[in-house]
PDB file of N, CA and C in Angstrom:
ATOM      1  N   MET A 900      -1.146 101.456   6.137  1.00 84.00           N
ATOM      2  CA  MET A 900      -2.969 101.835   5.580  1.00 84.00           C
ATOM      3  C   MET A 900      -2.599 103.589   5.575  1.00 84.00           C
ATOM      4  N   VAL A 901      -2.139 104.187   5.877  1.00 88.00           N
ATOM      5  CA  VAL A 901      -1.561 105.714   5.611  1.00 88.00           C
ATOM      6  C   VAL A 901      -1.900 105.991   3.858  1.00 88.00           C
ATOM      7  N   GLU A 902      -0.705 104.549   3.320  1.00 90.00           N
ATOM      8  CA  GLU A 902      -0.974 105.046   1.907  1.00 90.00           C
ATOM      9  C   GLU A 902      -1.856 104.294   1.048  1.00 90.00           C
ATOM     10  N   ALA A 903      -2.437 103.846   1.567  1.00 88.00           N
ATOM     11  CA  ALA A 903      -4.497 102.801   1.123  1.00 88.00           C
ATOM     12  C   ALA A 903      -5.356 104.344   1.617  1.00 88.00           C
ATOM     13  N   THR A 904      -4.706 104.692   2.706  1.00 85.00           N
ATOM     14  CA  THR A 904      -6.048 106.274   2.860  1.00 85.00           C
ATOM     15  C   THR A 904      -6.379 107.473   1.767  1.00 85.00           C
ATOM     16  N   LEU A 905      -4.751 107.825   1.468  1.00 87.00           N
ATOM     17  CA  LEU A 905      -3.933 109.238   0.910  1.00 87.00           C
ATOM     18  C   LEU A 905      -4.263 108.385  -0.445  1.00 87.00           C
ATOM     19  N   ARG A 906      -4.288 106.594  -1.059  1.00 87.00           N
ATOM     20  CA  ARG A 906      -5.455 106.569  -2.481  1.00 87.00           C
ATOM     21  C   ARG A 906      -6.794 106.576  -2.934  1.00 87.00           C
ATOM     22  N   GLY A 907      -7.210 106.977  -1.470  1.00 82.00           N
ATOM     23  CA  GLY A 907      -8.954 106.825  -1.557  1.00 82.00           C
ATOM     24  C   GLY A 907      -8.915 105.568  -1.562  1.00 82.00           C
ATOM     25  N   GLU A 908      -7.886 104.462  -1.103  1.00 82.00           N
ATOM     26  CA  GLU A 908      -9.133 102.981  -1.230  1.00 82.00           C
ATOM     27  C   GLU A 908      -9.319 101.987   0.579  1.00 82.00           C
ATOM     28  N   ALA A 909      -9.304 103.196   0.896  1.00 76.00           N
ATOM     29  CA  ALA A 909      -9.833 102.780   2.801  1.00 76.00           C
ATOM     30  C   ALA A 909      -9.496 103.899   4.016  1.00 76.00           C
ATOM     31  N   ASN A 910     -10.201 103.555   4.803  1.00 73.00           N
ATOM     32  CA  ASN A 910     -10.711 104.778   5.769  1.00 73.00           C
ATOM     33  C   ASN A 910      -9.749 104.639   7.091  1.00 73.00           C
ATOM     34  N   GLY A 911      -8.141 105.372   7.620  1.00 75.00           N
ATOM     35  CA  GLY A 911      -7.979 104.864   8.259  1.00 75.00           C
ATOM     36  C   GLY A 911      -7.679 105.081   9.645  1.00 75.00           C
ATOM     37  N   THR A 912      -8.143 104.342  10.176  1.00 78.00           N
ATOM     38  CA  THR A 912      -8.552 103.670  11.351  1.00 78.00           C
ATOM     39  C   THR A 912      -7.677 102.627  12.266  1.00 78.00           C
ATOM     40  N   ILE A 913      -7.138 103.278  13.533  1.00 79.00           N
ATOM     41  CA  ILE A 913      -6.284 102.619  14.277  1.00 79.00           C
ATOM     42  C   ILE A 913      -7.099 101.749  15.832  1.00 79.00           C
ATOM     43  N   LEU A 914      -6.827  99.980  15.427  1.00 79.00           N
ATOM     44  CA  LEU A 914      -8.149 100.071  16.512  1.00 79.00           C
ATOM     45  C   LEU A 914      -6.647  99.145  17.569  1.00 79.00           C
ATOM     46  N   CYS A 915      -7.272  99.176  18.851  1.00 82.00           N
ATOM     47  CA  CYS A 915      -6.518  98.390  19.663  1.00 82.00           C
ATOM     48  C   CYS A 915      -6.794  97.691  21.110  1.00 82.00           C
ATOM     49  N   TYR A 916      -6.388  96.637  21.061  1.00 83.00           N
ATOM     50  CA  TYR A 916      -7.877  95.448  21.889  1.00 83.00           C
ATOM     51  C   TYR A 916      -6.697  94.815  22.434  1.00 83.00           C
ATOM     52  N   GLY A 917      -7.443  94.461  23.998  1.00 83.00           N
ATOM     53  CA  GLY A 917      -6.193  93.852  25.340  1.00 83.00           C
ATOM     54  C   GLY A 917      -6.777  94.199  25.895  1.00 83.00           C
ATOM     55  N   GLN A 918      -5.819  93.696  26.801  1.00 84.00           N
ATOM     56  CA  GLN A 918      -6.309  93.485  28.744  1.00 84.00           C
ATOM     57  C   GLN A 918      -6.114  94.773  28.789  1.00 84.00           C
ATOM     58  N   THR A 919      -6.943  95.159  30.396  1.00 83.00           N
ATOM     59  CA  THR A 919      -5.826  96.461  30.880  1.00 83.00           C
ATOM     60  C   THR A 919      -4.516  96.524  31.691  1.00 83.00           C
ATOM     61  N   GLY A 920      -3.818  97.537  30.936  1.00 85.00           N
ATOM     62  CA  GLY A 920      -2.845  97.067  31.404  1.00 85.00           C
ATOM     63  C   GLY A 920      -1.382  96.515  30.388  1.00 85.00           C
ATOM     64  N   SER A 921      -1.879  95.549  29.354  1.00 86.00           N
ATOM     65  CA  SER A 921      -1.185  95.441  28.618  1.00 86.00           C
ATOM     66  C   SER A 921      -0.468  96.105  27.529  1.00 86.00           C
ATOM     67  N   GLY A 922      -0.053  97.383  27.491  1.00 82.00           N
ATOM     68  CA  GLY A 922       0.399  98.691  26.616  1.00 82.00           C
ATOM     69  C   GLY A 922      -0.234  99.429  25.305  1.00 82.00           C
ATOM     70  N   LYS A 923      -1.940  99.176  25.899  1.00 80.00           N
ATOM     71  CA  LYS A 923      -2.638  99.752  24.496  1.00 80.00           C
ATOM     72  C   LYS A 923      -1.708 101.175  24.437  1.00 80.00           C
ATOM     73  N   THR A 924      -2.448 102.431  25.190  1.00 79.00           N
ATOM     74  CA  THR A 924      -2.327 103.205  25.375  1.00 79.00           C
ATOM     75  C   THR A 924      -0.707 104.049  24.604  1.00 79.00           C
ATOM     76  N   HIS A 925       0.179 102.702  25.200  1.00 79.00           N
ATOM     77  CA  HIS A 925       1.812 103.473  24.896  1.00 79.00           C
ATOM     78  C   HIS A 925       1.467 102.766  23.482  1.00 79.00           C
ATOM     79  N   SER A 926       1.431 101.925  23.173  1.00 82.00           N
ATOM     80  CA  SER A 926       1.573 101.542  21.194  1.00 82.00           C
ATOM     81  C   SER A 926       0.925 102.336  20.545  1.00 82.00           C
ATOM     82  N   VAL A 927      -0.160 102.612  20.858  1.00 81.00           N
ATOM     83  CA  VAL A 927      -0.938 103.658  19.754  1.00 81.00           C
ATOM     84  C   VAL A 927      -0.245 105.313  20.115  1.00 81.00           C
ATOM     85  N   GLY A 928      -0.334 105.674  21.067  1.00 75.00           N
ATOM     86  CA  GLY A 928       0.124 107.176  20.825  1.00 75.00           C
ATOM     87  C   GLY A 928       0.997 107.265  22.376  1.00 75.00           C
ATOM     88  N   ILE A 929       0.930 107.428  22.955  1.00 64.00           N
ATOM     89  CA  ILE A 929       1.895 108.615  24.036  1.00 64.00           C
ATOM     90  C   ILE A 929       3.164 109.009  23.068  1.00 64.00           C
ATOM     91  N   SER A 930       3.649 108.277  23.935  1.00 67.00           N
ATOM     92  CA  SER A 930       5.255 108.422  22.573  1.00 67.00           C
ATOM     93  C   SER A 930       5.875 108.748  21.078  1.00 67.00           C
ATOM     94  N   SER A 931       6.634 110.001  20.576  1.00 67.00           N
ATOM     95  CA  SER A 931       6.529 109.675  18.889  1.00 67.00           C
ATOM     96  C   SER A 931       7.210 108.181  18.681  1.00 67.00           C
ATOM     97  N   GLY A 932       7.301 107.569  19.181  1.00 80.00           N
ATOM     98  CA  GLY A 932       7.214 106.086  17.626  1.00 80.00           C
ATOM     99  C   GLY A 932       5.469 105.314  18.575  1.00 80.00           C
ATOM    100  N   GLY A 933       4.533 105.656  18.640  1.00 86.00           N
ATOM    101  CA  GLY A 933       3.846 104.597  18.763  1.00 86.00           C
ATOM    102  C   GLY A 933       2.731 105.063  17.180  1.00 86.00           C
ATOM    103  N   LEU A 934       1.482 104.610  16.954  1.00 87.00           N
ATOM    104  CA  LEU A 934       1.791 104.588  15.946  1.00 87.00           C
ATOM    105  C   LEU A 934       0.688 105.636  15.403  1.00 87.00           C
ATOM    106  N   LEU A 935      -0.257 106.142  16.088  1.00 87.00           N
ATOM    107  CA  LEU A 935      -0.805 107.475  15.581  1.00 87.00           C
ATOM    108  C   LEU A 935      -0.317 108.367  15.398  1.00 87.00           C
ATOM    109  N   PRO A 936       0.957 109.066  15.856  1.00 88.00           N
ATOM    110  CA  PRO A 936       2.115 110.115  16.054  1.00 88.00           C
ATOM    111  C   PRO A 936       2.862 109.606  14.141  1.00 88.00           C
ATOM    112  N   ARG A 937       3.110 108.334  14.573  1.00 89.00           N
ATOM    113  CA  ARG A 937       3.973 107.642  12.821  1.00 89.00           C
ATOM    114  C   ARG A 937       2.862 107.743  11.276  1.00 89.00           C
ATOM    115  N   ALA A 938       1.677 107.657  12.532  1.00 89.00           N
ATOM    116  CA  ALA A 938       0.407 107.565  10.839  1.00 89.00           C
ATOM    117  C   ALA A 938       0.316 109.165  10.284  1.00 89.00           C
ATOM    118  N   LEU A 939       0.126 110.515  11.503  1.00 90.00           N
ATOM    119  CA  LEU A 939       0.240 111.287  11.730  1.00 90.00           C
ATOM    120  C   LEU A 939       0.812 112.214  11.163  1.00 90.00           C
ATOM    121  N   SER A 940       2.360 111.737  11.498  1.00 91.00           N
ATOM    122  CA  SER A 940       3.866 112.113  10.450  1.00 91.00           C
ATOM    123  C   SER A 940       3.460 112.032   8.804  1.00 91.00           C
ATOM    124  N   GLN A 941       3.039 110.278   8.323  1.00 92.00           N
ATOM    125  CA  GLN A 941       3.162 110.183   6.949  1.00 92.00           C
ATOM    126  C   GLN A 941       2.373 110.934   6.379  1.00 92.00           C
ATOM    127  N   LEU A 942       1.067 110.815   7.384  1.00 91.00           N
ATOM    128  CA  LEU A 942       0.085 111.583   6.722  1.00 91.00           C
ATOM    129  C   LEU A 942       0.159 113.467   6.284  1.00 91.00           C
ATOM    130  N   PHE A 943       0.590 113.885   7.069  1.00 93.00           N
ATOM    131  CA  PHE A 943       0.908 115.828   7.099  1.00 93.00           C
ATOM    132  C   PHE A 943       2.299 115.690   5.883  1.00 93.00           C
ATOM    133  N   ALA A 944       3.673 114.938   6.699  1.00 94.00           N
ATOM    134  CA  ALA A 944       4.694 114.752   5.579  1.00 94.00           C
ATOM    135  C   ALA A 944       3.452 115.095   3.451  1.00 94.00           C
ATOM    136  N   ALA A 945       2.968 114.144   3.322  1.00 94.00           N
ATOM    137  CA  ALA A 945       1.936 114.238   2.799  1.00 94.00           C
ATOM    138  C   ALA A 945       1.165 115.210   1.605  1.00 94.00           C
ATOM    139  N   ARG A 946       0.487 115.640   2.862  1.00 93.00           N
ATOM    140  CA  ARG A 946      -0.094 116.849   2.610  1.00 93.00           C
ATOM    141  C   ARG A 946       1.163 118.100   2.116  1.00 93.00           C
ATOM    142  N   ASP A 947       1.971 118.256   3.085  1.00 93.00           N
ATOM    143  CA  ASP A 947       2.583 119.355   2.776  1.00 93.00           C
ATOM    144  C   ASP A 947       3.847 118.936   1.348  1.00 93.00           C
ATOM    145  N   ALA A 948       3.714 117.756   1.082  1.00 94.00           N
ATOM    146  CA  ALA A 948       4.356 117.330  -0.186  1.00 94.00           C
ATOM    147  C   ALA A 948       3.124 118.123  -1.953  1.00 94.00           C
ATOM    148  N   ALA A 949       2.566 118.365  -1.462  1.00 90.00           N
ATOM    149  CA  ALA A 949       1.093 118.877  -2.399  1.00 90.00           C
ATOM    150  C   ALA A 949       0.646 120.107  -1.975  1.00 90.00           C
ATOM    151  N   PRO A 950       1.399 121.462  -1.867  1.00 88.00           N
ATOM    152  CA  PRO A 950       1.118 122.307  -1.486  1.00 88.00           C
ATOM    153  C   PRO A 950      -0.588 122.875  -2.088  1.00 88.00           C
ATOM    154  N   GLY A 951      -0.653 122.311  -3.502  1.00 90.00           N
ATOM    155  CA  GLY A 951      -1.763 122.611  -3.734  1.00 90.00           C
ATOM    156  C   GLY A 951      -3.188 121.863  -3.674  1.00 90.00           C
ATOM    157  N   GLU A 952      -2.979 121.119  -3.095  1.00 89.00           N
ATOM    158  CA  GLU A 952      -4.687 121.025  -2.135  1.00 89.00           C
ATOM    159  C   GLU A 952      -5.205 121.162  -1.494  1.00 89.00           C
ATOM    160  N   GLN A 953      -6.702 120.603  -0.908  1.00 89.00           N
ATOM    161  CA  GLN A 953      -6.726 121.267  -0.051  1.00 89.00           C
ATOM    162  C   GLN A 953      -6.772 120.157   0.772  1.00 89.00           C
ATOM    163  N   TRP A 954      -6.725 119.461   2.157  1.00 88.00           N
ATOM    164  CA  TRP A 954      -6.760 119.004   3.515  1.00 88.00           C
ATOM    165  C   TRP A 954      -7.799 119.108   3.967  1.00 88.00           C
ATOM    166  N   ALA A 955      -8.126 118.035   4.714  1.00 88.00           N
ATOM    167  CA  ALA A 955      -8.984 118.359   6.100  1.00 88.00           C
ATOM    168  C   ALA A 955      -8.778 116.754   6.261  1.00 88.00           C
ATOM    169  N   VAL A 956      -8.154 117.108   8.193  1.00 88.00           N
ATOM    170  CA  VAL A 956      -8.336 115.629   8.773  1.00 88.00           C
ATOM    171  C   VAL A 956      -8.873 116.532   9.823  1.00 88.00           C
ATOM    172  N   TYR A 957      -9.152 114.769  11.342  1.00 88.00           N
ATOM    173  CA  TYR A 957     -10.100 114.965  11.780  1.00 88.00           C
ATOM    174  C   TYR A 957      -9.578 113.415  12.274  1.00 88.00           C
ATOM    175  N   LEU A 958      -8.973 113.953  13.245  1.00 88.00           N
ATOM    176  CA  LEU A 958      -9.377 112.841  14.677  1.00 88.00           C
ATOM    177  C   LEU A 958     -10.773 112.683  15.222  1.00 88.00           C
ATOM    178  N   SER A 959     -10.768 111.085  15.790  1.00 88.00           N
ATOM    179  CA  SER A 959     -11.690 110.978  17.224  1.00 88.00           C
ATOM    180  C   SER A 959     -11.156 109.691  18.025  1.00 88.00           C
ATOM    181  N   CYS A 960     -11.139 110.220  19.101  1.00 86.00           N
ATOM    182  CA  CYS A 960     -10.631 108.914  19.914  1.00 86.00           C
ATOM    183  C   CYS A 960     -11.424 108.160  20.884  1.00 86.00           C
ATOM    184  N   MET A 961     -12.391 106.949  20.965  1.00 86.00           N
ATOM    185  CA  MET A 961     -12.748 106.109  21.391  1.00 86.00           C
ATOM    186  C   MET A 961     -12.940 104.989  22.375  1.00 86.00           C
ATOM    187  N   GLN A 962     -13.055 104.744  23.500  1.00 83.00           N
ATOM    188  CA  GLN A 962     -13.126 103.370  23.796  1.00 83.00           C
ATOM    189  C   GLN A 962     -14.061 103.374  23.814  1.00 83.00           C
ATOM    190  N   ILE A 963     -14.322 101.193  23.922  1.00 81.00           N
ATOM    191  CA  ILE A 963     -15.136 100.405  24.542  1.00 81.00           C
ATOM    192  C   ILE A 963     -14.445  99.757  25.270  1.00 81.00           C
ATOM    193  N   TYR A 964     -15.403 100.307  26.857  1.00 80.00           N
ATOM    194  CA  TYR A 964     -15.189  99.849  28.182  1.00 80.00           C
ATOM    195  C   TYR A 964     -16.519  99.000  28.700  1.00 80.00           C
ATOM    196  N   LEU A 965     -16.538  98.280  29.550  1.00 82.00           N
ATOM    197  CA  LEU A 965     -17.531  97.021  29.741  1.00 82.00           C
ATOM    198  C   LEU A 965     -19.130  97.038  29.005  1.00 82.00           C
ATOM    199  N   GLU A 966     -18.439  96.946  27.889  1.00 80.00           N
ATOM    200  CA  GLU A 966     -19.693  97.015  26.347  1.00 80.00           C
ATOM    201  C   GLU A 966     -19.824  98.267  26.545  1.00 80.00           C
ATOM    202  N   GLN A 967     -19.827  99.269  26.889  1.00 80.00           N
ATOM    203  CA  GLN A 967     -20.682 101.305  26.928  1.00 80.00           C
ATOM    204  C   GLN A 967     -18.951 101.589  25.487  1.00 80.00           C
ATOM    205  N   LEU A 968     -19.636 102.531  24.724  1.00 84.00           N
ATOM    206  CA  LEU A 968     -19.006 103.231  23.503  1.00 84.00           C
ATOM    207  C   LEU A 968     -18.565 104.869  24.661  1.00 84.00           C
ATOM    208  N   GLU A 969     -17.384 105.736  24.830  1.00 86.00           N
ATOM    209  CA  GLU A 969     -17.068 106.151  25.956  1.00 86.00           C
ATOM    210  C   GLU A 969     -16.998 107.502  24.460  1.00 86.00           C
ATOM    211  N   ASP A 970     -16.768 108.665  24.294  1.00 88.00           N
ATOM    212  CA  ASP A 970     -16.134 109.400  23.466  1.00 88.00           C
ATOM    213  C   ASP A 970     -15.105 109.786  24.332  1.00 88.00           C
ATOM    214  N   LEU A 971     -13.795 109.742  23.889  1.00 86.00           N
ATOM    215  CA  LEU A 971     -12.417 110.635  24.838  1.00 86.00           C
ATOM    216  C   LEU A 971     -12.347 111.719  24.772  1.00 86.00           C
ATOM    217  N   LEU A 972     -12.448 112.481  23.692  1.00 89.00           N
ATOM    218  CA  LEU A 972     -12.283 113.803  23.164  1.00 89.00           C
ATOM    219  C   LEU A 972     -13.594 114.668  23.605  1.00 89.00           C
ATOM    220  N   ASN A 973     -14.733 113.421  24.118  1.00 88.00           N
ATOM    221  CA  ASN A 973     -16.346 114.608  24.623  1.00 88.00           C
ATOM    222  C   ASN A 973     -15.884 114.509  26.182  1.00 88.00           C
ATOM    223  N   LEU A 974     -15.254 115.254  26.774  1.00 77.00           N
ATOM    224  CA  LEU A 974     -15.792 115.412  28.339  1.00 77.00           C
ATOM    225  C   LEU A 974     -16.846 115.602  29.019  1.00 77.00           C
ATOM    226  N   GLY A 975     -17.860 116.640  27.675  1.00 76.00           N
ATOM    227  CA  GLY A 975     -19.705 116.062  29.110  1.00 76.00           C
ATOM    228  C   GLY A 975     -20.595 115.059  28.769  1.00 76.00           C
ATOM    229  N   GLY A 976     -19.670 113.869  28.013  1.00 69.00           N
ATOM    230  CA  GLY A 976     -20.350 112.289  28.049  1.00 69.00           C
ATOM    231  C   GLY A 976     -21.529 112.388  27.216  1.00 69.00           C
ATOM    232  N   SER A 977     -21.387 113.614  26.313  1.00 70.00           N
ATOM    233  CA  SER A 977     -22.781 112.610  25.271  1.00 70.00           C
ATOM    234  C   SER A 977     -22.239 111.389  24.501  1.00 70.00           C
ATOM    235  N   SER A 978     -23.925 110.852  23.979  1.00 75.00           N
ATOM    236  CA  SER A 978     -24.298 109.082  23.422  1.00 75.00           C
ATOM    237  C   SER A 978     -23.739 109.439  22.087  1.00 75.00           C
ATOM    238  N   VAL A 979     -23.017 108.240  21.682  1.00 85.00           N
ATOM    239  CA  VAL A 979     -22.184 108.066  20.732  1.00 85.00           C
ATOM    240  C   VAL A 979     -23.448 106.564  20.359  1.00 85.00           C
ATOM    241  N   LYS A 980     -23.216 106.219  19.289  1.00 85.00           N
ATOM    242  CA  LYS A 980     -23.787 104.723  19.006  1.00 85.00           C
ATOM    243  C   LYS A 980     -22.782 104.491  18.304  1.00 85.00           C
ATOM    244  N   ILE A 981     -22.751 103.349  17.393  1.00 86.00           N
ATOM    245  CA  ILE A 981     -22.216 103.056  16.473  1.00 86.00           C
ATOM    246  C   ILE A 981     -23.431 101.902  15.534  1.00 86.00           C
ATOM    247  N   ARG A 982     -23.034 101.839  13.999  1.00 88.00           N
ATOM    248  CA  ARG A 982     -24.309 101.516  13.415  1.00 88.00           C
ATOM    249  C   ARG A 982     -23.800 101.658  12.229  1.00 88.00           C
ATOM    250  N   GLU A 983     -24.020 100.225  11.606  1.00 90.00           N
ATOM    251  CA  GLU A 983     -23.915 100.170  10.158  1.00 90.00           C
ATOM    252  C   GLU A 983     -23.703 101.307   9.402  1.00 90.00           C
ATOM    253  N   ASP A 984     -24.086 101.846   8.144  1.00 87.00           N
ATOM    254  CA  ASP A 984     -24.617 102.688   6.883  1.00 87.00           C
ATOM    255  C   ASP A 984     -25.653 102.299   6.582  1.00 87.00           C
ATOM    256  N   PRO A 985     -27.227 101.202   6.101  1.00 87.00           N
ATOM    257  CA  PRO A 985     -27.284 100.367   5.065  1.00 87.00           C
ATOM    258  C   PRO A 985     -27.400 100.879   3.318  1.00 87.00           C
ATOM    259  N   ALA A 986     -26.832 102.198   3.587  1.00 88.00           N
ATOM    260  CA  ALA A 986     -26.807 102.937   2.521  1.00 88.00           C
ATOM    261  C   ALA A 986     -25.270 102.437   1.163  1.00 88.00           C
ATOM    262  N   ASP A 987     -24.976 102.224   2.112  1.00 83.00           N
ATOM    263  CA  ASP A 987     -23.328 101.614   1.781  1.00 83.00           C
ATOM    264  C   ASP A 987     -22.992 100.476   1.570  1.00 83.00           C
ATOM    265  N   PRO A 988     -22.038  99.886   0.223  1.00 82.00           N
ATOM    266  CA  PRO A 988     -22.098  98.566  -0.261  1.00 82.00           C
ATOM    267  C   PRO A 988     -21.550  98.230   0.736  1.00 82.00           C
ATOM    268  N   TRP A 989     -20.099  98.571   1.202  1.00 77.00           N
ATOM    269  CA  TRP A 989     -19.998  97.973   1.927  1.00 77.00           C
ATOM    270  C   TRP A 989     -19.762  97.421   3.397  1.00 77.00           C
ATOM    271  N   GLY A 990     -20.540  97.986   3.820  1.00 76.00           N
ATOM    272  CA  GLY A 990     -20.885  97.861   5.348  1.00 76.00           C
ATOM    273  C   GLY A 990     -20.455  99.012   6.089  1.00 76.00           C
ATOM    274  N   LEU A 991     -20.092 100.442   5.835  1.00 82.00           N
ATOM    275  CA  LEU A 991     -19.584 101.315   6.909  1.00 82.00           C
ATOM    276  C   LEU A 991     -19.777 101.523   7.951  1.00 82.00           C
ATOM    277  N   VAL A 992     -18.904 101.498   9.229  1.00 83.00           N
ATOM    278  CA  VAL A 992     -19.689 101.575  10.045  1.00 83.00           C
ATOM    279  C   VAL A 992     -19.387 103.860  10.112  1.00 83.00           C
ATOM    280  N   VAL A 993     -20.523 103.719  11.269  1.00 85.00           N
ATOM    281  CA  VAL A 993     -20.983 104.910  11.241  1.00 85.00           C
ATOM    282  C   VAL A 993     -21.212 104.795  13.018  1.00 85.00           C
ATOM    283  N   VAL A 994     -19.882 106.202  13.210  1.00 87.00           N
ATOM    284  CA  VAL A 994     -20.776 106.671  14.732  1.00 87.00           C
ATOM    285  C   VAL A 994     -20.574 107.391  14.881  1.00 87.00           C
ATOM    286  N   ASP A 995     -22.278 107.479  15.355  1.00 87.00           N
ATOM    287  CA  ASP A 995     -23.065 108.872  15.553  1.00 87.00           C
ATOM    288  C   ASP A 995     -22.878 109.231  16.302  1.00 87.00           C
ATOM    289  N   GLY A 996     -22.585 111.083  16.546  1.00 88.00           N
ATOM    290  CA  GLY A 996     -22.071 112.182  18.142  1.00 88.00           C
ATOM    291  C   GLY A 996     -21.033 112.219  18.428  1.00 88.00           C
ATOM    292  N   VAL A 997     -20.539 111.484  17.349  1.00 90.00           N
ATOM    293  CA  VAL A 997     -18.271 111.431  17.969  1.00 90.00           C
ATOM    294  C   VAL A 997     -18.669 112.870  17.722  1.00 90.00           C
ATOM    295  N   VAL A 998     -16.583 112.756  18.998  1.00 91.00           N
ATOM    296  CA  VAL A 998     -16.376 114.658  18.487  1.00 91.00           C
ATOM    297  C   VAL A 998     -15.575 113.778  16.905  1.00 91.00           C
ATOM    298  N   ARG A 999     -15.504 114.754  15.445  1.00 90.00           N
ATOM    299  CA  ARG A 999     -14.867 115.281  15.296  1.00 90.00           C
ATOM    300  C   ARG A 999     -13.758 115.996  15.459  1.00 90.00           C
ATOM    301  N   MET A1000     -11.947 116.056  15.711  1.00 91.00           N
ATOM    302  CA  MET A1000     -11.657 117.426  15.791  1.00 91.00           C
ATOM    303  C   MET A1000     -10.536 117.087  14.540  1.00 91.00           C
ATOM    304  N   PRO A1001     -11.275 118.701  14.539  1.00 94.00           N
ATOM    305  CA  PRO A1001      -9.708 119.011  13.544  1.00 94.00           C
ATOM    306  C   PRO A1001      -8.767 119.290  13.780  1.00 94.00           C
ATOM    307  N   ILE A1002      -8.007 119.037  12.853  1.00 92.00           N
ATOM    308  CA  ILE A1002      -6.464 118.196  13.170  1.00 92.00           C
ATOM    309  C   ILE A1002      -5.523 119.077  12.458  1.00 92.00           C
ATOM    310  N   SER A1003      -4.052 119.587  12.159  1.00 92.00           N
ATOM    311  CA  SER A1003      -3.312 120.900  11.323  1.00 92.00           C
ATOM    312  C   SER A1003      -2.372 120.390  11.067  1.00 92.00           C
ATOM    313  N   SER A1004      -1.555 119.638  12.295  1.00 90.00           N
ATOM    314  CA  SER A1004      -0.190 119.464  12.723  1.00 90.00           C
ATOM    315  C   SER A1004      -0.414 118.401  14.179  1.00 90.00           C
ATOM    316  N   LEU A1005       0.830 117.831  13.637  1.00 85.00           N
ATOM    317  CA  LEU A1005       1.181 116.507  14.587  1.00 85.00           C
ATOM    318  C   LEU A1005       1.033 117.328  16.272  1.00 85.00           C
ATOM    319  N   GLU A1006       1.521 118.376  15.835  1.00 84.00           N
ATOM    320  CA  GLU A1006       1.999 118.791  17.946  1.00 84.00           C
ATOM    321  C   GLU A1006      -0.056 119.388  18.074  1.00 84.00           C
TER     322      GLU A1006
END
């Protein structure tokens, strides 16, 4: 996914689905072996290998729980809405109101 994102062929998204307690949080993130830290490490390594280019990397984190979409980076709990962009030929999914946190390193 990281390579396709770097080529401009995809939007990098990690989606986990499963029952409570099935290991989603462990698989995605917390440890250095999780999907998110590994993907971000690849992304930042590519950035560091291209010092003349400008990069902007943003992180959003959401969960759908009991059919409610929650922005996990916004503790204030503003409302977010998920929709398809009618102008996009590929049916781009947009989440209005979600926090997009700029990040510059894995730390």
